[in-house]
């Protein structure tokens, strides 16, 4: 028996932050451009114009991500277990999806990722470093899908017995992530992430 996966908030938060940052950057930079145009200051025009261009690129990429999600739709991911996994346990993943619009998918990829996040102080700055250790990958070739066309599949991952369980302290964190990814032709990839909870318990077999 499987359970519908609960999507990690970081998946959609990254996209929202990118759009907000693009809008803020473009709006703030346009002030310099307008001041330069009004006063005939070429330095302001050049710097402001360059910054506005950068903001438009960021904003455009964010909008293209929205287009990807509009064309693809929302795949349904089912997990045998999401929040009570044990070290050494098997995780069965299945997916079922009907495409919203016609789209060319170059590759479907599902990854089991061990994500390490470390925060440290460097002078007066606080820095955060993220490292992804890809434990296992399932891949299959893509196709030119029509609107309404369906895909489905599944794969069995295993939490390695040598791996660390989910862990969080003040400046260090270990997360387990299931990532579902579609490489879409001529558009940003469709990526959804599902956070798993691996308990500090061990199983000796994959049952």
mmCIF file of C-alpha atoms in Angstrom:
data_model
loop_
_atom_site.group_PDB
_atom_site.id
_atom_site.type_symbol
_atom_site.label_atom_id
_atom_site.label_comp_id
_atom_site.label_asym_id
_atom_site.label_seq_id
_atom_site.Cartn_x
_atom_site.Cartn_y
_atom_site.Cartn_z
ATOM 1 C CA UNK A 1 0.000 0.000 0.000
ATOM 2 C CA UNK A 2 1.316 3.442 -0.934
ATOM 3 C CA UNK A 3 0.704 6.975 0.246
ATOM 4 C CA UNK A 4 0.548 10.096 -1.872
ATOM 5 C CA UNK A 5 3.820 11.968 -1.390
ATOM 6 C CA UNK A 6 3.817 15.300 0.424
ATOM 7 C CA UNK A 7 5.822 17.787 -1.609
ATOM 8 C CA UNK A 8 8.636 19.710 0.051
ATOM 9 C CA UNK A 9 7.807 23.414 0.425
ATOM 10 C CA UNK A 10 11.266 24.272 -0.932
ATOM 11 C CA UNK A 11 10.211 23.108 -4.410
ATOM 12 C CA UNK A 12 7.711 25.897 -4.938
ATOM 13 C CA UNK A 13 9.406 28.386 -2.610
ATOM 14 C CA UNK A 14 12.502 28.486 -4.833
ATOM 15 C CA UNK A 15 10.378 29.364 -7.842
ATOM 16 C CA UNK A 16 8.429 32.040 -5.963
ATOM 17 C CA UNK A 17 11.626 33.560 -4.567
ATOM 18 C CA UNK A 18 13.166 33.681 -8.043
ATOM 19 C CA UNK A 19 10.177 35.576 -9.454
ATOM 20 C CA UNK A 20 10.083 37.958 -6.480
ATOM 21 C CA UNK A 21 13.823 38.598 -6.714
ATOM 22 C CA UNK A 22 13.561 39.231 -10.464
ATOM 23 C CA UNK A 23 10.735 41.729 -9.954
ATOM 24 C CA UNK A 24 12.527 43.483 -7.083
ATOM 25 C CA UNK A 25 15.856 43.646 -8.938
ATOM 26 C CA UNK A 26 14.242 44.989 -12.122
ATOM 27 C CA UNK A 27 12.148 47.563 -10.258
ATOM 28 C CA UNK A 28 15.049 48.810 -8.151
ATOM 29 C CA UNK A 29 17.435 48.963 -11.117
ATOM 30 C CA UNK A 30 14.920 50.866 -13.222
ATOM 31 C CA UNK A 31 15.200 53.775 -10.752
ATOM 32 C CA UNK A 32 18.828 54.301 -11.795
ATOM 33 C CA UNK A 33 17.857 54.016 -15.449
ATOM 34 C CA UNK A 34 15.047 56.568 -15.110
ATOM 35 C CA UNK A 35 17.272 59.005 -13.185
ATOM 36 C CA UNK A 36 19.910 58.695 -15.883
ATOM 37 C CA UNK A 37 17.421 59.258 -18.689
ATOM 38 C CA UNK A 38 15.848 62.287 -16.991
ATOM 39 C CA UNK A 39 19.176 63.941 -16.157
ATOM 40 C CA UNK A 40 21.143 62.763 -19.169
ATOM 41 C CA UNK A 41 23.666 60.939 -16.968
ATOM 42 C CA UNK A 42 25.258 58.286 -19.149
ATOM 43 C CA UNK A 43 26.821 56.480 -16.199
ATOM 44 C CA UNK A 44 23.395 55.984 -14.604
ATOM 45 C CA UNK A 45 21.923 54.983 -17.958
ATOM 46 C CA UNK A 46 24.650 52.386 -18.570
ATOM 47 C CA UNK A 47 24.656 50.869 -15.080
ATOM 48 C CA UNK A 48 20.882 51.039 -14.704
ATOM 49 C CA UNK A 49 20.316 49.552 -18.157
ATOM 50 C CA UNK A 50 22.691 46.667 -17.452
ATOM 51 C CA UNK A 51 21.050 45.895 -14.115
ATOM 52 C CA UNK A 52 17.560 46.080 -15.638
ATOM 53 C CA UNK A 53 18.676 43.622 -18.323
ATOM 54 C CA UNK A 54 19.956 41.208 -15.661
ATOM 55 C CA UNK A 55 16.660 41.519 -13.786
ATOM 56 C CA UNK A 56 14.661 40.823 -16.938
ATOM 57 C CA UNK A 57 16.731 37.681 -17.591
ATOM 58 C CA UNK A 58 16.041 36.430 -14.043
ATOM 59 C CA UNK A 59 12.355 37.278 -14.366
ATOM 60 C CA UNK A 60 12.161 35.633 -17.787
ATOM 61 C CA UNK A 61 13.690 32.412 -16.474
ATOM 62 C CA UNK A 62 11.180 32.364 -13.616
ATOM 63 C CA UNK A 63 8.307 32.815 -16.067
ATOM 64 C CA UNK A 64 9.685 29.992 -18.228
ATOM 65 C CA UNK A 65 9.627 27.749 -15.156
ATOM 66 C CA UNK A 66 5.945 28.600 -14.756
ATOM 67 C CA UNK A 67 5.390 27.711 -18.423
ATOM 68 C CA UNK A 68 7.057 24.332 -17.863
ATOM 69 C CA UNK A 69 4.708 23.590 -14.965
ATOM 70 C CA UNK A 70 1.713 24.750 -17.005
ATOM 71 C CA UNK A 71 2.568 22.420 -19.907
ATOM 72 C CA UNK A 72 3.465 19.416 -17.764
ATOM 73 C CA UNK A 73 0.847 19.648 -15.010
ATOM 74 C CA UNK A 74 1.282 17.974 -11.620
ATOM 75 C CA UNK A 75 2.505 14.344 -11.523
ATOM 76 C CA UNK A 76 1.096 12.134 -8.775
ATOM 77 C CA UNK A 77 3.864 10.497 -6.758
ATOM 78 C CA UNK A 78 3.138 7.623 -4.368
ATOM 79 C CA UNK A 79 5.577 6.361 -1.727
ATOM 80 C CA UNK A 80 5.473 3.168 0.304
ATOM 81 C CA UNK A 81 6.692 5.231 3.263
ATOM 82 C CA UNK A 82 7.723 8.867 3.644
ATOM 83 C CA UNK A 83 8.132 9.831 7.299
ATOM 84 C CA UNK A 84 8.965 6.574 9.106
ATOM 85 C CA UNK A 85 11.719 5.036 7.017
ATOM 86 C CA UNK A 86 14.536 3.111 8.667
ATOM 87 C CA UNK A 87 18.157 2.765 7.636
ATOM 88 C CA UNK A 88 18.376 -0.222 5.284
ATOM 89 C CA UNK A 89 14.675 -0.088 4.362
ATOM 90 C CA UNK A 90 13.259 -0.342 0.856
ATOM 91 C CA UNK A 91 11.353 2.661 -0.515
ATOM 92 C CA UNK A 92 8.939 1.939 -3.359
ATOM 93 C CA UNK A 93 8.157 4.935 -5.566
ATOM 94 C CA UNK A 94 5.424 5.003 -8.208
ATOM 95 C CA UNK A 95 4.316 7.816 -10.478
ATOM 96 C CA UNK A 96 1.211 8.400 -12.546
ATOM 97 C CA UNK A 97 0.648 11.433 -14.739
ATOM 98 C CA UNK A 98 -1.468 12.824 -17.558
ATOM 99 C CA UNK A 99 0.182 15.704 -19.430
ATOM 100 C CA UNK A 100 -1.795 18.924 -19.491
ATOM 101 C CA UNK A 101 -0.499 20.090 -22.896
ATOM 102 C CA UNK A 102 1.709 18.741 -25.680
ATOM 103 C CA UNK A 103 5.329 18.770 -24.567
ATOM 104 C CA UNK A 104 8.647 17.165 -25.492
ATOM 105 C CA UNK A 105 10.318 15.410 -22.564
ATOM 106 C CA UNK A 106 13.926 14.403 -23.194
ATOM 107 C CA UNK A 107 14.391 12.338 -20.031
ATOM 108 C CA UNK A 108 12.561 11.254 -16.873
ATOM 109 C CA UNK A 109 14.740 10.970 -13.794
ATOM 110 C CA UNK A 110 14.033 9.998 -10.190
ATOM 111 C CA UNK A 111 16.825 10.414 -7.635
ATOM 112 C CA UNK A 112 17.326 9.434 -4.017
ATOM 113 C CA UNK A 113 19.517 12.173 -2.521
ATOM 114 C CA UNK A 114 21.295 12.544 0.796
ATOM 115 C CA UNK A 115 21.537 16.318 1.299
ATOM 116 C CA UNK A 116 23.999 17.782 3.784
ATOM 117 C CA UNK A 117 23.529 21.419 4.823
ATOM 118 C CA UNK A 118 26.195 23.191 6.866
ATOM 119 C CA UNK A 119 26.091 26.765 8.174
ATOM 120 C CA UNK A 120 29.258 28.471 9.339
ATOM 121 C CA UNK A 121 30.557 31.902 10.255
ATOM 122 C CA UNK A 122 33.177 33.608 8.077
ATOM 123 C CA UNK A 123 34.074 36.922 9.664
ATOM 124 C CA UNK A 124 30.820 38.834 9.991
ATOM 125 C CA UNK A 125 29.131 36.786 7.274
ATOM 126 C CA UNK A 126 27.064 33.646 7.755
ATOM 127 C CA UNK A 127 27.427 31.158 4.914
ATOM 128 C CA UNK A 128 25.413 28.052 4.124
ATOM 129 C CA UNK A 129 26.825 25.228 2.015
ATOM 130 C CA UNK A 130 24.674 22.459 0.537
ATOM 131 C CA UNK A 131 26.076 19.163 -0.740
ATOM 132 C CA UNK A 132 23.963 16.579 -2.567
ATOM 133 C CA UNK A 133 25.082 12.945 -2.503
ATOM 134 C CA UNK A 134 23.067 11.058 -5.134
ATOM 135 C CA UNK A 135 22.490 7.596 -3.645
ATOM 136 C CA UNK A 136 20.576 6.028 -6.537
ATOM 137 C CA UNK A 137 19.056 7.138 -9.841
ATOM 138 C CA UNK A 138 16.285 5.803 -12.037
ATOM 139 C CA UNK A 139 16.191 7.097 -15.627
ATOM 140 C CA UNK A 140 14.153 6.456 -18.710
ATOM 141 C CA UNK A 141 14.145 8.183 -22.117
ATOM 142 C CA UNK A 142 11.565 10.832 -22.873
ATOM 143 C CA UNK A 143 9.102 11.232 -25.707
ATOM 144 C CA UNK A 144 6.960 13.756 -27.568
ATOM 145 C CA UNK A 145 3.821 13.644 -25.436
ATOM 146 C CA UNK A 146 0.430 14.948 -26.500
ATOM 147 C CA UNK A 147 -1.993 16.687 -24.181
ATOM 148 C CA UNK A 148 -3.845 14.067 -22.144
ATOM 149 C CA UNK A 149 -1.254 11.355 -22.798
ATOM 150 C CA UNK A 150 -0.360 9.333 -19.695
ATOM 151 C CA UNK A 151 2.835 7.952 -18.210
ATOM 152 C CA UNK A 152 3.275 5.670 -15.230
ATOM 153 C CA UNK A 153 6.067 3.705 -13.646
ATOM 154 C CA UNK A 154 7.825 2.734 -10.466
ATOM 155 C CA UNK A 155 11.165 1.941 -8.875
ATOM 156 C CA UNK A 156 12.504 0.495 -5.628
ATOM 157 C CA UNK A 157 15.157 2.496 -3.780
ATOM 158 C CA UNK A 158 16.964 1.370 -0.616
ATOM 159 C CA UNK A 159 18.263 3.553 2.216
ATOM 160 C CA UNK A 160 21.853 2.215 2.451
ATOM 161 C CA UNK A 161 22.817 0.571 5.728
ATOM 162 C CA UNK A 162 26.008 2.660 5.793
ATOM 163 C CA UNK A 163 24.114 5.966 5.576
ATOM 164 C CA UNK A 164 23.159 8.483 8.242
ATOM 165 C CA UNK A 165 19.564 8.972 9.334
ATOM 166 C CA UNK A 166 17.747 12.322 9.188
ATOM 167 C CA UNK A 167 19.600 14.684 11.488
ATOM 168 C CA UNK A 168 19.355 18.342 12.531
ATOM 169 C CA UNK A 169 21.306 20.479 14.966
ATOM 170 C CA UNK A 170 21.928 24.218 15.089
ATOM 171 C CA UNK A 171 24.424 24.491 12.231
ATOM 172 C CA UNK A 172 24.267 21.121 10.498
ATOM 173 C CA UNK A 173 21.470 19.186 8.897
ATOM 174 C CA UNK A 174 21.103 15.932 6.985
ATOM 175 C CA UNK A 175 18.036 15.524 4.799
ATOM 176 C CA UNK A 176 16.805 12.678 2.636
ATOM 177 C CA UNK A 177 15.206 13.866 -0.598
ATOM 178 C CA UNK A 178 13.332 12.102 -3.373
ATOM 179 C CA UNK A 179 13.598 14.208 -6.528
ATOM 180 C CA UNK A 180 11.304 13.731 -9.538
ATOM 181 C CA UNK A 181 12.629 15.467 -12.641
ATOM 182 C CA UNK A 182 11.527 15.844 -16.258
ATOM 183 C CA UNK A 183 14.024 17.301 -18.742
ATOM 184 C CA UNK A 184 11.756 19.417 -20.962
ATOM 185 C CA UNK A 185 13.068 20.448 -24.381
ATOM 186 C CA UNK A 186 13.829 24.191 -24.756
ATOM 187 C CA UNK A 187 12.456 24.983 -21.289
ATOM 188 C CA UNK A 188 13.704 24.741 -17.684
ATOM 189 C CA UNK A 189 13.442 21.280 -16.142
ATOM 190 C CA UNK A 190 10.349 20.282 -14.202
ATOM 191 C CA UNK A 191 11.567 19.410 -10.692
ATOM 192 C CA UNK A 192 9.594 18.336 -7.625
ATOM 193 C CA UNK A 193 11.231 17.354 -4.350
ATOM 194 C CA UNK A 194 9.790 15.261 -1.538
ATOM 195 C CA UNK A 195 11.491 15.263 1.842
ATOM 196 C CA UNK A 196 11.790 11.882 3.541
ATOM 197 C CA UNK A 197 12.273 11.153 7.225
ATOM 198 C CA UNK A 198 14.763 8.389 7.982
ATOM 199 C CA UNK A 199 14.620 7.320 11.624
ATOM 200 C CA UNK A 200 17.703 6.351 13.690
ATOM 201 C CA UNK A 201 16.691 2.710 13.424
ATOM 202 C CA UNK A 202 18.167 -0.140 11.402
ATOM 203 C CA UNK A 203 16.621 -3.007 9.472
ATOM 204 C CA UNK A 204 18.811 -5.926 8.513
ATOM 205 C CA UNK A 205 16.929 -6.803 5.351
ATOM 206 C CA UNK A 206 14.973 -4.921 2.685
ATOM 207 C CA UNK A 207 11.537 -6.048 3.791
#
